[in-house]
Structure formats: structure tokens, C-alpha cells
mmCIF file of N, CA and C in Angstrom:
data_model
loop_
_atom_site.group_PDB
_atom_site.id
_atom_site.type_symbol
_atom_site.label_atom_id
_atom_site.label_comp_id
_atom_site.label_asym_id
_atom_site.label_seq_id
_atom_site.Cartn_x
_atom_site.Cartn_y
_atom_site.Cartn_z
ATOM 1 N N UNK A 1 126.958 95.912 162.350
ATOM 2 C CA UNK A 1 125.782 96.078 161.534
ATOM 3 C C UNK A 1 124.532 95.702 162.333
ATOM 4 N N UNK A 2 123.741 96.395 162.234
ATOM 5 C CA UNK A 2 122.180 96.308 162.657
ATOM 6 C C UNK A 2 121.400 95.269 161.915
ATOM 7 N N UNK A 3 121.751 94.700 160.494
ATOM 8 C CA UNK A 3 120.843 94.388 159.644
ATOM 9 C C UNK A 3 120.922 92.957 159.958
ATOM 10 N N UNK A 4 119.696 91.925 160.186
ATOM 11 C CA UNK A 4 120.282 90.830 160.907
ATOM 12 C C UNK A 4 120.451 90.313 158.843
ATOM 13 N N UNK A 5 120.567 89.207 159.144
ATOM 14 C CA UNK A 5 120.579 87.947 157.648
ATOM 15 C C UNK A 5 119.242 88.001 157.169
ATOM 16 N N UNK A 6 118.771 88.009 156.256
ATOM 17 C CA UNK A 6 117.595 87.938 155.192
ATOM 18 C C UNK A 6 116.345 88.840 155.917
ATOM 19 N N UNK A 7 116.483 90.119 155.476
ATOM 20 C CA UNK A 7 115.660 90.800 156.137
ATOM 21 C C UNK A 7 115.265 92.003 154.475
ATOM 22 N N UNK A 8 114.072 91.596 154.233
ATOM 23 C CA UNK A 8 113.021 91.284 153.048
ATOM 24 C C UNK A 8 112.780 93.163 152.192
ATOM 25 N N UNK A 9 113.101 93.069 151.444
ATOM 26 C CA UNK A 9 112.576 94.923 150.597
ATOM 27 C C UNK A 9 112.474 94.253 149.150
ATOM 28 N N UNK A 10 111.310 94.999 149.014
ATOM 29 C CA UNK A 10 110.253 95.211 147.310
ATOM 30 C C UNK A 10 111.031 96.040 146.518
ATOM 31 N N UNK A 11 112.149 96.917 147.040
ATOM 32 C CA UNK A 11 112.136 97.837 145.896
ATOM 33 C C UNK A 11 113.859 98.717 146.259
ATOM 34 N N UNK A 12 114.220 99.513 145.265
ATOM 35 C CA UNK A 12 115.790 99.916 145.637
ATOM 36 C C UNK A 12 115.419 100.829 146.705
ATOM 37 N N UNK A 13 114.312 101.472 146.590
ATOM 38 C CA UNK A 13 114.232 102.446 147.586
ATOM 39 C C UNK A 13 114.205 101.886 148.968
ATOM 40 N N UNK A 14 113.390 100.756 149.441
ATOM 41 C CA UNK A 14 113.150 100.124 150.533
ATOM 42 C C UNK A 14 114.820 99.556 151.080
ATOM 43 N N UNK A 15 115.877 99.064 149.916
ATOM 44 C CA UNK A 15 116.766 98.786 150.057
ATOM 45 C C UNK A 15 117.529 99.465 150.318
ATOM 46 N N UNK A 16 117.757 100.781 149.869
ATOM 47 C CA UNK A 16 118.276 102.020 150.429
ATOM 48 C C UNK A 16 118.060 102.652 151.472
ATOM 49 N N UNK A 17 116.534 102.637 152.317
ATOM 50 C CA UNK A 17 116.244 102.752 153.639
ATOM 51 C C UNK A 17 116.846 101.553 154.649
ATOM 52 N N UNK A 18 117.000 100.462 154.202
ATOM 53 C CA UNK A 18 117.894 99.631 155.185
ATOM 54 C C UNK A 18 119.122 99.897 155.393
ATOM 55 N N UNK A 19 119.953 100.396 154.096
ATOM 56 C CA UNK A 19 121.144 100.863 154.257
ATOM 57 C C UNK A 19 121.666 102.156 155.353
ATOM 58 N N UNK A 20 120.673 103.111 155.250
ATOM 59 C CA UNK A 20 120.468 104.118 155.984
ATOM 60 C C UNK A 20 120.594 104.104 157.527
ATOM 61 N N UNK A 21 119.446 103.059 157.444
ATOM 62 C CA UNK A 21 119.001 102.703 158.799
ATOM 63 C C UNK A 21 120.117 101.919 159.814
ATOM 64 N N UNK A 22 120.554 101.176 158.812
ATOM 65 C CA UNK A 22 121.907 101.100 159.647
ATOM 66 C C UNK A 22 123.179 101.362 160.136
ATOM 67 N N UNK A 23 123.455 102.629 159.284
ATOM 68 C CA UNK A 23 124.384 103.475 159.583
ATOM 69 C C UNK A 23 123.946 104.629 161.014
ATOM 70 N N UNK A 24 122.586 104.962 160.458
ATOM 71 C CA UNK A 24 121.947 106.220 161.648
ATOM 72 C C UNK A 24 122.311 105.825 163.203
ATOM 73 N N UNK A 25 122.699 106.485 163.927
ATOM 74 C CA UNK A 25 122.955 106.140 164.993
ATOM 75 C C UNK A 25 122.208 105.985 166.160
ATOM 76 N N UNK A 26 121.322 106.769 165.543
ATOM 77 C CA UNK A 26 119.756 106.724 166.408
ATOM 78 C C UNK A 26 119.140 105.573 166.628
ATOM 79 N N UNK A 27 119.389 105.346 165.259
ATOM 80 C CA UNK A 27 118.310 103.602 164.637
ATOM 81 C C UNK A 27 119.184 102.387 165.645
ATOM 82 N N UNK A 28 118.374 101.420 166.787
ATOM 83 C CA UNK A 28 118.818 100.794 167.792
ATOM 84 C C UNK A 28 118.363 99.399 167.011
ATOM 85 N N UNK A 29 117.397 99.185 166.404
ATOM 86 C CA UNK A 29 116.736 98.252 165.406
ATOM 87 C C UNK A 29 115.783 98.357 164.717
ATOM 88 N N UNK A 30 115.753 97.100 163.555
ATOM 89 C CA UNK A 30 114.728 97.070 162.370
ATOM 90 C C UNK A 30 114.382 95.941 161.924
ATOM 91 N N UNK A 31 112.767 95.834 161.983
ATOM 92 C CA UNK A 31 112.318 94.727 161.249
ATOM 93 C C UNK A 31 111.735 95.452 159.972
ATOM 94 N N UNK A 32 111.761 94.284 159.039
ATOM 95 C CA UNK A 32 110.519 94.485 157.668
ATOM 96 C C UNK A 32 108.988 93.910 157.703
ATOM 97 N N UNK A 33 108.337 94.855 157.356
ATOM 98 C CA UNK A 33 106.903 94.551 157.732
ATOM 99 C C UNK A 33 106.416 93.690 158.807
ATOM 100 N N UNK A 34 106.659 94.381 159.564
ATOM 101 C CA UNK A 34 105.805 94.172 160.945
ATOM 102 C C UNK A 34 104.775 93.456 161.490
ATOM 103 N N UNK A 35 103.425 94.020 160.586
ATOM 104 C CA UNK A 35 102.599 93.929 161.213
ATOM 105 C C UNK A 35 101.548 94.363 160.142
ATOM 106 N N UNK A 36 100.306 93.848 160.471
ATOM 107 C CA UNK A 36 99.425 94.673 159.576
ATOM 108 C C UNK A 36 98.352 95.433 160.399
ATOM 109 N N UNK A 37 98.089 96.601 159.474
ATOM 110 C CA UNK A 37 97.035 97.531 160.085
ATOM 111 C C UNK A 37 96.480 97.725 159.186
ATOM 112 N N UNK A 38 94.750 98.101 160.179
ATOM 113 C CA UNK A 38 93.544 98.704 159.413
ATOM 114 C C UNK A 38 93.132 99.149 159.937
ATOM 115 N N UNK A 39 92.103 100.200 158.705
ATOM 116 C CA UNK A 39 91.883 101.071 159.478
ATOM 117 C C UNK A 39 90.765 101.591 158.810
ATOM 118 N N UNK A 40 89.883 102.719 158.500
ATOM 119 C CA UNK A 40 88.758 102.736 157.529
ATOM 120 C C UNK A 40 89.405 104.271 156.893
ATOM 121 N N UNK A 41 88.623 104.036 155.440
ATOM 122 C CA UNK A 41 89.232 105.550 154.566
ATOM 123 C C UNK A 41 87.933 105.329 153.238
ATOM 124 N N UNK A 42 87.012 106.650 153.441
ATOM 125 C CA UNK A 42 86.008 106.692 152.547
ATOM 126 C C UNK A 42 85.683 105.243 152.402
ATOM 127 N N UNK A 43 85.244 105.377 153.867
ATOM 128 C CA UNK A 43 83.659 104.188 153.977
ATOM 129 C C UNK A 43 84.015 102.796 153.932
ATOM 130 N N UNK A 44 85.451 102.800 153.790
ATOM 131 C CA UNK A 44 85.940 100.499 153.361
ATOM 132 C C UNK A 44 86.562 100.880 154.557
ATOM 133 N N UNK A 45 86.709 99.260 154.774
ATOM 134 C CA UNK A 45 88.265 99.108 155.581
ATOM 135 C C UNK A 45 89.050 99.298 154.894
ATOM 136 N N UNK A 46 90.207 98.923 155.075
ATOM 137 C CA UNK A 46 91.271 98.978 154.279
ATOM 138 C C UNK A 46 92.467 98.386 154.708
ATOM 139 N N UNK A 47 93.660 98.124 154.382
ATOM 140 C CA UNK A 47 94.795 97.501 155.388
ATOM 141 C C UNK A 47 96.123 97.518 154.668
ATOM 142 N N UNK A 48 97.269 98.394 155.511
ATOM 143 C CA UNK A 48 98.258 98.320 154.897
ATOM 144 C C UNK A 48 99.516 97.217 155.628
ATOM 145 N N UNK A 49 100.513 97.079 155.115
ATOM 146 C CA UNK A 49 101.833 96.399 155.936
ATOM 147 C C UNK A 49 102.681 97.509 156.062
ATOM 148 N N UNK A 50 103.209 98.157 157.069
ATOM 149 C CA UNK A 50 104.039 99.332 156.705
ATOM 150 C C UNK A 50 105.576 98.338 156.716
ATOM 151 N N UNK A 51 106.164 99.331 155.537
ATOM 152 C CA UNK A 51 107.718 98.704 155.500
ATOM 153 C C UNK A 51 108.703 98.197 156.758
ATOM 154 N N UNK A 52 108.592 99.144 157.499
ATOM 155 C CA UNK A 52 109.916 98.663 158.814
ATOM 156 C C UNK A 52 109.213 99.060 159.618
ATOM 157 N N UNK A 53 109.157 98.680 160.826
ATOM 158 C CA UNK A 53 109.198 98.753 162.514
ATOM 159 C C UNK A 53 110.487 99.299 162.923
ATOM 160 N N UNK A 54 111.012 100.557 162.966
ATOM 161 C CA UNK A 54 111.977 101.317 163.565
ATOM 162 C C UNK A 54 112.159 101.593 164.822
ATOM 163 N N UNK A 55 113.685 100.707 165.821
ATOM 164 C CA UNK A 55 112.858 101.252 167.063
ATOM 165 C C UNK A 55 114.547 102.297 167.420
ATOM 166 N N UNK A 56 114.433 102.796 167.829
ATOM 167 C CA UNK A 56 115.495 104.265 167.889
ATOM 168 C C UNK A 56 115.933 103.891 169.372
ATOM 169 N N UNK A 57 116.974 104.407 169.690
ATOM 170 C CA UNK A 57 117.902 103.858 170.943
ATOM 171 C C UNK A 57 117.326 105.288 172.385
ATOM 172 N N UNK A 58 116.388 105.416 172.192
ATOM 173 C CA UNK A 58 115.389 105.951 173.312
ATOM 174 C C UNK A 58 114.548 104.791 173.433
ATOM 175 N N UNK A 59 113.916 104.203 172.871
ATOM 176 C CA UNK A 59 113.435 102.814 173.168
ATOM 177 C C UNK A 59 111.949 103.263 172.339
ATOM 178 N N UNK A 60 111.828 104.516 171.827
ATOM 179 C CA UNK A 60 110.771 104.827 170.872
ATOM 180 C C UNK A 60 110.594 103.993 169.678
ATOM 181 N N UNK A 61 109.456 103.874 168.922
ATOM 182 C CA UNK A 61 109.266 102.874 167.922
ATOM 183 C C UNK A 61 108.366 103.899 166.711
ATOM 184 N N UNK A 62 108.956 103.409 165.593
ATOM 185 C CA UNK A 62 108.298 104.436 164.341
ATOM 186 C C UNK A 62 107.836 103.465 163.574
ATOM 187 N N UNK A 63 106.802 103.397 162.310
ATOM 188 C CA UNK A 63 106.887 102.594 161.494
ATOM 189 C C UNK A 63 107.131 103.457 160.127
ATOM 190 N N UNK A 64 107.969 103.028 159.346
ATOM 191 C CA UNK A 64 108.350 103.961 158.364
ATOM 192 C C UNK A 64 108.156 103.343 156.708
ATOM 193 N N UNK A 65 107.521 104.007 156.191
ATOM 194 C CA UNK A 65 107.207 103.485 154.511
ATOM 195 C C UNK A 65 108.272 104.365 153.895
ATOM 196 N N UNK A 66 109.149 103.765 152.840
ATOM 197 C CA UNK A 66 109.919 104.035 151.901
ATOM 198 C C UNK A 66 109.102 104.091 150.590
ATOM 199 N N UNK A 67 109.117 105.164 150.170
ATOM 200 C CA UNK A 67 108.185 105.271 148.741
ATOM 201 C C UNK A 67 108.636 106.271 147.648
ATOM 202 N N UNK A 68 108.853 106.288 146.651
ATOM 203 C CA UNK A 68 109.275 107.667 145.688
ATOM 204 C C UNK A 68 108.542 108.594 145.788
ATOM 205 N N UNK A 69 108.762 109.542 145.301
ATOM 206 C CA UNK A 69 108.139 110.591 145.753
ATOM 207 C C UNK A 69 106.752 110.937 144.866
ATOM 208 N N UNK A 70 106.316 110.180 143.869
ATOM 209 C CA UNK A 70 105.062 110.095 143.336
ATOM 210 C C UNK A 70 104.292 109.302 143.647
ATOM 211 N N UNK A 71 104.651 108.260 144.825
ATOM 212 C CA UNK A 71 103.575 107.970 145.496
ATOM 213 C C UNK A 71 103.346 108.003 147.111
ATOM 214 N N UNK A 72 103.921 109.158 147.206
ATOM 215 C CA UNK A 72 103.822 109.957 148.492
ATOM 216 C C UNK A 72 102.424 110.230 148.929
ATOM 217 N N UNK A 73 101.594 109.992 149.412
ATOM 218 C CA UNK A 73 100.570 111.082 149.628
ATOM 219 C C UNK A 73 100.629 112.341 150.304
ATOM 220 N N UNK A 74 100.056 113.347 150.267
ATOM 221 C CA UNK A 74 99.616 114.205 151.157
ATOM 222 C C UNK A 74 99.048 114.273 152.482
ATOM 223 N N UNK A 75 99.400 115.138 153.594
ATOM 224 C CA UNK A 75 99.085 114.875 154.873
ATOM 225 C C UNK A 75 97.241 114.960 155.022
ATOM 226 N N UNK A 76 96.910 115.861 154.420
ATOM 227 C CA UNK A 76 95.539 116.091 153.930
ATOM 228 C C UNK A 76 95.181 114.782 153.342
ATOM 229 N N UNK A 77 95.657 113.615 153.171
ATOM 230 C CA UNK A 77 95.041 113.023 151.705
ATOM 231 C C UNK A 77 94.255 111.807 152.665
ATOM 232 N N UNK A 78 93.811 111.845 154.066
ATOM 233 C CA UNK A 78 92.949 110.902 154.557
ATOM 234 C C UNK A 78 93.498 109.660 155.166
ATOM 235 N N UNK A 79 94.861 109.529 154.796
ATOM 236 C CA UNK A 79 95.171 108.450 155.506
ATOM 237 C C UNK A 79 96.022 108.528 156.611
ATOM 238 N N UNK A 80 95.608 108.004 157.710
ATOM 239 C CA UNK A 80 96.194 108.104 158.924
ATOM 240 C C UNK A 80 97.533 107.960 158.877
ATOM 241 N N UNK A 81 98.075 108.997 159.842
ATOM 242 C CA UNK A 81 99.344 109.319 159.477
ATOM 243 C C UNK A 81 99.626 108.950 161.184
ATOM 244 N N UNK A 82 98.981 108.626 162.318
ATOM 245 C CA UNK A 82 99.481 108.536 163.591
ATOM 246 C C UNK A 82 98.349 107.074 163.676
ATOM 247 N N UNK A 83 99.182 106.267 164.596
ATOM 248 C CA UNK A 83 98.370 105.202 164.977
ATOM 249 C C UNK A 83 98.298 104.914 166.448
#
């Protein structure tokens, strides 16, 4: 298992992306919320925690939000989608 001991999710969905994540074979490791970022969106700052720090067994690193699908945004919808 990938998942170390007490490693933190808000919600079934977030809990279900850990499950995932550790089966995928790609997935090399995972933390929960990382880190925080900001960034500006219609004129504020603003600042999110993204869910996991994904780092994939190329040695690449993703950060990935688990969310239902009604609070998905749109790629159009202003918020930075590359950091």
C-alpha cells in the first residue's frame, strides 16, 4: 500500500480518490493538502489547498482536487487550471 497511516479527506469522494490512488500503478505517491496557493480571480486574491500532491512513478507531480460533479467548474470559468 501507498497510503502511509493517517493521511486526512473531507469527504467520501476525497476518500475514494485515495483508494484509487493507491491501486493506480502510475501513482508512485500521495500527500493530502500540500500546500497552499494563490493566486488572483476578478480583482481579490484568493487561495486554495488543493486535495493531494500526486507524484506518478516518472517522477512528475500533479495536484489533484476530488469534487462531485456540481462543483466542478468549467475550464473557461477563470480559475487557473496550470500552475
Amino acid at each position: 500500500s501507498k497510503m502511509r497511516a493517517g493521511i486526512a479527506y473531507e469527504s467520501p469522494i476525497e476518500r475514494d480518490c485515495l483508494l484509487l490512488m493507491d491501486v493506480l500503478e502510475g501513482v508512485a505517491a500521495f500527500e493530502s493538502q500540500p500546500l497552499r496557493l494563490s493566486f488572483h480571480l476578478e480583482g481579490r486574491v484568493r487561495s486554495t489547498f488543493p486535495d493531494f500532491l500526486v507524484t506518478l512513478r516518472t517522477g512528475h507531480q500533479e495536484l489533484w482536487e476530488c469534487k462531485p460533479d456540481d462543483r466542478m467548474l468549467p475550464v473557461n470559468s477563470g480559475f487557473p487550471t496550470v500552475w
